[in-house]
Amino acid sequence: MAGETVTTVVGNLTADPELRYTQNGLPVANFTIASTPRNFDRAANEWKDGEALFLRASVWREFAEHVAGSLTKGMRVMAQGRLRQRSYQDRDGNQRTAIELEVDEIGPSLRYATAQVTRAASKTDAQRTAAQSAAEEQWATPSGGEWERFGDDTPF
């Protein structure tokens, strides 16, 4: 959509994704990505860590279940999504603002690791398979019964 702030973050998960369900049964997974920039300090001739960014992130629906089943604490991930700003009042009555990432795509970084990807069967795949099975049954040759009535003659 126009006007949305899309960004990509590379960092490590600070904990396992937390999978929960809304009152309507909709799955949602929440997690935090810690991204720490590293810069080379020429004067000291060494790498130095910058200030870490801790970014809360969320994913919804089947995507949430995939993330919760695939990613764990400490994994280096690449996440792309839309930044969302949310205002709320804390326990002391102070007005607060939080910036969160609504993730569109996420996966493990393969820079320092390997991964084996398995395609998840979606609900639509299962529905499609059931529909195909029903259609195949409809055209299967029935045993006995109506076909025997017509013998070798075509019934229509």
PDB file of C-alpha atoms in Angstrom:
ATOM      1  CA  MET A   1       0.000   0.000   0.000  1.00  0.00           C
ATOM      2  CA  ALA A   2       1.129   3.521  -0.610  1.00  0.00           C
ATOM      3  CA  GLY A   3       2.599   5.411   2.298  1.00  0.00           C
ATOM      4  CA  GLU A   4       3.637   2.382   4.330  1.00  0.00           C
ATOM      5  CA  THR A   5       7.154   2.173   5.681  1.00  0.00           C
ATOM      6  CA  VAL A   6       8.670  -1.119   4.510  1.00  0.00           C
ATOM      7  CA  THR A   7      11.986  -2.169   6.004  1.00  0.00           C
ATOM      8  CA  THR A   8      14.303  -5.164   6.251  1.00  0.00           C
ATOM      9  CA  VAL A   9      15.950  -6.123   9.523  1.00  0.00           C
ATOM     10  CA  VAL A  10      18.753  -8.641  10.026  1.00  0.00           C
ATOM     11  CA  GLY A  11      19.336  -9.779  13.581  1.00  0.00           C
ATOM     12  CA  ASN A  12      18.958 -12.518  16.167  1.00  0.00           C
ATOM     13  CA  LEU A  13      15.801 -13.693  17.921  1.00  0.00           C
ATOM     14  CA  THR A  14      15.986 -12.857  21.622  1.00  0.00           C
ATOM     15  CA  ALA A  15      13.566 -15.686  22.566  1.00  0.00           C
ATOM     16  CA  ASP A  16      11.469 -18.378  20.910  1.00  0.00           C
ATOM     17  CA  PRO A  17       8.477 -16.905  19.050  1.00  0.00           C
ATOM     18  CA  GLU A  18       5.421 -16.829  21.314  1.00  0.00           C
ATOM     19  CA  LEU A  19       2.404 -18.385  19.579  1.00  0.00           C
ATOM     20  CA  ARG A  20      -1.020 -17.374  20.873  1.00  0.00           C
ATOM     21  CA  TYR A  21      -4.562 -17.392  19.558  1.00  0.00           C
ATOM     22  CA  THR A  22      -7.069 -14.543  19.516  1.00  0.00           C
ATOM     23  CA  GLN A  23     -10.586 -15.013  20.893  1.00  0.00           C
ATOM     24  CA  ASN A  24     -11.665 -15.819  17.323  1.00  0.00           C
ATOM     25  CA  GLY A  25      -9.035 -18.572  17.069  1.00  0.00           C
ATOM     26  CA  LEU A  26      -6.691 -16.606  14.813  1.00  0.00           C
ATOM     27  CA  PRO A  27      -3.017 -17.562  15.417  1.00  0.00           C
ATOM     28  CA  VAL A  28      -0.476 -14.797  16.087  1.00  0.00           C
ATOM     29  CA  ALA A  29       3.226 -15.136  16.886  1.00  0.00           C
ATOM     30  CA  ASN A  30       5.194 -12.353  18.581  1.00  0.00           C
ATOM     31  CA  PHE A  31       8.955 -12.139  18.919  1.00  0.00           C
ATOM     32  CA  THR A  32      11.825  -9.688  19.237  1.00  0.00           C
ATOM     33  CA  ILE A  33      14.689  -9.265  16.784  1.00  0.00           C
ATOM     34  CA  ALA A  34      17.922  -7.778  18.143  1.00  0.00           C
ATOM     35  CA  SER A  35      20.040  -6.080  15.506  1.00  0.00           C
ATOM     36  CA  THR A  36      23.478  -4.814  16.517  1.00  0.00           C
ATOM     37  CA  PRO A  37      25.572  -2.840  14.020  1.00  0.00           C
ATOM     38  CA  ARG A  38      29.323  -3.507  13.970  1.00  0.00           C
ATOM     39  CA  ASN A  39      31.813  -0.942  12.781  1.00  0.00           C
ATOM     40  CA  PHE A  40      35.549  -1.147  12.349  1.00  0.00           C
ATOM     41  CA  ASP A  41      37.385   1.369  14.517  1.00  0.00           C
ATOM     42  CA  ARG A  42      40.547   2.182  12.524  1.00  0.00           C
ATOM     43  CA  ALA A  43      42.179   4.007  15.412  1.00  0.00           C
ATOM     44  CA  ALA A  44      41.856   0.980  17.712  1.00  0.00           C
ATOM     45  CA  ASN A  45      42.200  -1.485  14.805  1.00  0.00           C
ATOM     46  CA  GLU A  46      39.209  -3.552  16.033  1.00  0.00           C
ATOM     47  CA  TRP A  47      35.527  -4.159  15.479  1.00  0.00           C
ATOM     48  CA  LYS A  48      33.146  -2.435  17.885  1.00  0.00           C
ATOM     49  CA  ASP A  49      29.477  -3.093  18.473  1.00  0.00           C
ATOM     50  CA  GLY A  50      27.088  -0.205  18.092  1.00  0.00           C
ATOM     51  CA  GLU A  51      23.886   0.282  20.048  1.00  0.00           C
ATOM     52  CA  ALA A  52      21.501  -2.655  19.650  1.00  0.00           C
ATOM     53  CA  LEU A  53      18.033  -2.184  18.186  1.00  0.00           C
ATOM     54  CA  PHE A  54      15.385  -4.403  19.759  1.00  0.00           C
ATOM     55  CA  LEU A  55      12.385  -4.552  17.444  1.00  0.00           C
ATOM     56  CA  ARG A  56       9.136  -6.295  18.391  1.00  0.00           C
ATOM     57  CA  ALA A  57       7.606  -8.199  15.495  1.00  0.00           C
ATOM     58  CA  SER A  58       4.415 -10.121  14.778  1.00  0.00           C
ATOM     59  CA  VAL A  59       3.055 -12.544  12.194  1.00  0.00           C
ATOM     60  CA  TRP A  60      -0.506 -13.808  11.735  1.00  0.00           C
ATOM     61  CA  ARG A  61      -2.510 -16.841  10.603  1.00  0.00           C
ATOM     62  CA  GLU A  62      -0.738 -19.927   9.202  1.00  0.00           C
ATOM     63  CA  PHE A  63       2.396 -17.794   8.861  1.00  0.00           C
ATOM     64  CA  ALA A  64       2.462 -17.498  12.673  1.00  0.00           C
ATOM     65  CA  GLU A  65       2.333 -21.271  13.079  1.00  0.00           C
ATOM     66  CA  HIS A  66       5.132 -21.714  10.517  1.00  0.00           C
ATOM     67  CA  VAL A  67       7.346 -19.184  12.315  1.00  0.00           C
ATOM     68  CA  ALA A  68       6.683 -20.687  15.761  1.00  0.00           C
ATOM     69  CA  GLY A  69       7.476 -24.170  14.449  1.00  0.00           C
ATOM     70  CA  SER A  70      10.625 -23.160  12.560  1.00  0.00           C
ATOM     71  CA  LEU A  71      12.495 -20.397  14.378  1.00  0.00           C
ATOM     72  CA  THR A  72      14.082 -20.477  17.833  1.00  0.00           C
ATOM     73  CA  LYS A  73      15.954 -18.217  20.241  1.00  0.00           C
ATOM     74  CA  GLY A  74      19.347 -17.075  18.976  1.00  0.00           C
ATOM     75  CA  MET A  75      18.673 -17.765  15.289  1.00  0.00           C
ATOM     76  CA  ARG A  76      19.922 -15.111  12.900  1.00  0.00           C
ATOM     77  CA  VAL A  77      16.991 -14.059  10.705  1.00  0.00           C
ATOM     78  CA  MET A  78      16.165 -11.651   7.931  1.00  0.00           C
ATOM     79  CA  ALA A  79      12.726 -10.107   8.254  1.00  0.00           C
ATOM     80  CA  GLN A  80      10.927  -7.752   5.914  1.00  0.00           C
ATOM     81  CA  GLY A  81       7.742  -5.990   6.821  1.00  0.00           C
ATOM     82  CA  ARG A  82       5.863  -2.805   7.560  1.00  0.00           C
ATOM     83  CA  LEU A  83       6.609  -0.590  10.525  1.00  0.00           C
ATOM     84  CA  ARG A  84       3.573   0.182  12.671  1.00  0.00           C
ATOM     85  CA  GLN A  85       3.327   2.829  15.339  1.00  0.00           C
ATOM     86  CA  ARG A  86       1.067   2.104  18.301  1.00  0.00           C
ATOM     87  CA  SER A  87       0.216   4.447  21.162  1.00  0.00           C
ATOM     88  CA  TYR A  88      -0.889   3.196  24.560  1.00  0.00           C
ATOM     89  CA  GLN A  89      -1.048   4.171  28.211  1.00  0.00           C
ATOM     90  CA  ASP A  90       1.271   2.357  30.637  1.00  0.00           C
ATOM     91  CA  ARG A  91       0.360   1.211  34.169  1.00  0.00           C
ATOM     92  CA  ASP A  92       1.416   4.566  35.621  1.00  0.00           C
ATOM     93  CA  GLY A  93      -0.860   6.456  33.220  1.00  0.00           C
ATOM     94  CA  ASN A  94       1.963   7.737  31.009  1.00  0.00           C
ATOM     95  CA  GLN A  95       1.365   7.938  27.274  1.00  0.00           C
ATOM     96  CA  ARG A  96       3.776   5.661  25.363  1.00  0.00           C
ATOM     97  CA  THR A  97       4.498   4.935  21.715  1.00  0.00           C
ATOM     98  CA  ALA A  98       5.813   1.652  20.363  1.00  0.00           C
ATOM     99  CA  ILE A  99       7.182   0.901  16.915  1.00  0.00           C
ATOM    100  CA  GLU A 100       6.597  -2.688  15.793  1.00  0.00           C
ATOM    101  CA  LEU A 101       7.306  -4.691  12.649  1.00  0.00           C
ATOM    102  CA  GLU A 102       4.375  -6.451  11.004  1.00  0.00           C
ATOM    103  CA  VAL A 103       6.355  -9.129   9.171  1.00  0.00           C
ATOM    104  CA  ASP A 104       5.569 -10.005   5.551  1.00  0.00           C
ATOM    105  CA  GLU A 105       8.572 -12.316   4.995  1.00  0.00           C
ATOM    106  CA  ILE A 106      11.058 -13.936   7.375  1.00  0.00           C
ATOM    107  CA  GLY A 107      13.680 -16.633   7.135  1.00  0.00           C
ATOM    108  CA  PRO A 108      16.932 -17.806   8.617  1.00  0.00           C
ATOM    109  CA  SER A 109      20.092 -16.058   7.502  1.00  0.00           C
ATOM    110  CA  LEU A 110      22.360 -18.491   5.689  1.00  0.00           C
ATOM    111  CA  ARG A 111      25.484 -16.395   6.173  1.00  0.00           C
ATOM    112  CA  TYR A 112      26.688 -18.463   9.130  1.00  0.00           C
ATOM    113  CA  ALA A 113      24.286 -21.421   9.031  1.00  0.00           C
ATOM    114  CA  THR A 114      22.534 -23.898   6.773  1.00  0.00           C
ATOM    115  CA  ALA A 115      18.833 -24.717   6.609  1.00  0.00           C
ATOM    116  CA  GLN A 116      16.615 -27.375   5.095  1.00  0.00           C
ATOM    117  CA  VAL A 117      13.335 -25.994   3.775  1.00  0.00           C
ATOM    118  CA  THR A 118      10.179 -28.099   3.796  1.00  0.00           C
ATOM    119  CA  ARG A 119       7.104 -26.848   1.993  1.00  0.00           C
ATOM    120  CA  ALA A 120       4.181 -26.669   4.405  1.00  0.00           C
ATOM    121  CA  ALA A 121       0.865 -27.982   3.138  1.00  0.00           C
ATOM    122  CA  SER A 122      -1.610 -25.136   3.372  1.00  0.00           C
ATOM    123  CA  LYS A 123      -5.275 -25.584   4.171  1.00  0.00           C
ATOM    124  CA  THR A 124      -6.105 -24.710   0.585  1.00  0.00           C
ATOM    125  CA  ASP A 125      -3.816 -27.550  -0.582  1.00  0.00           C
ATOM    126  CA  ALA A 126      -5.695 -29.963   1.701  1.00  0.00           C
ATOM    127  CA  GLN A 127      -9.051 -28.690   0.424  1.00  0.00           C
ATOM    128  CA  ARG A 128      -7.851 -29.027  -3.175  1.00  0.00           C
ATOM    129  CA  THR A 129      -6.689 -32.614  -2.550  1.00  0.00           C
ATOM    130  CA  ALA A 130     -10.045 -33.521  -0.967  1.00  0.00           C
ATOM    131  CA  ALA A 131     -11.924 -32.023  -3.926  1.00  0.00           C
ATOM    132  CA  GLN A 132      -9.738 -33.936  -6.396  1.00  0.00           C
ATOM    133  CA  SER A 133     -10.339 -37.201  -4.498  1.00  0.00           C
ATOM    134  CA  ALA A 134     -14.099 -36.617  -4.554  1.00  0.00           C
ATOM    135  CA  ALA A 135     -14.014 -35.889  -8.301  1.00  0.00           C
ATOM    136  CA  GLU A 136     -11.959 -39.022  -8.969  1.00  0.00           C
ATOM    137  CA  GLU A 137     -14.394 -41.131  -6.931  1.00  0.00           C
ATOM    138  CA  GLN A 138     -17.288 -39.771  -8.977  1.00  0.00           C
ATOM    139  CA  TRP A 139     -15.696 -41.094 -12.191  1.00  0.00           C
ATOM    140  CA  ALA A 140     -14.424 -44.367 -10.742  1.00  0.00           C
ATOM    141  CA  THR A 141     -15.934 -47.522 -12.219  1.00  0.00           C
ATOM    142  CA  PRO A 142     -18.548 -48.806  -9.788  1.00  0.00           C
ATOM    143  CA  SER A 143     -18.503 -52.499  -8.995  1.00  0.00           C
ATOM    144  CA  GLY A 144     -21.708 -54.346  -9.774  1.00  0.00           C
ATOM    145  CA  GLY A 145     -25.049 -52.594  -9.509  1.00  0.00           C
ATOM    146  CA  GLU A 146     -25.976 -50.154 -12.252  1.00  0.00           C
ATOM    147  CA  TRP A 147     -23.263 -51.130 -14.752  1.00  0.00           C
ATOM    148  CA  GLU A 148     -24.416 -54.742 -14.723  1.00  0.00           C
ATOM    149  CA  ARG A 149     -27.953 -53.628 -15.684  1.00  0.00           C
ATOM    150  CA  PHE A 150     -26.717 -52.284 -19.017  1.00  0.00           C
ATOM    151  CA  GLY A 151     -24.290 -55.044 -19.833  1.00  0.00           C
ATOM    152  CA  ASP A 152     -21.946 -53.888 -22.580  1.00  0.00           C
ATOM    153  CA  ASP A 153     -24.378 -51.249 -23.830  1.00  0.00           C
ATOM    154  CA  THR A 154     -23.725 -47.611 -23.122  1.00  0.00           C
ATOM    155  CA  PRO A 155     -26.321 -46.401 -20.583  1.00  0.00           C
ATOM    156  CA  PHE A 156     -26.881 -43.066 -22.393  1.00  0.00           C
TER     157      PHE A 156
END
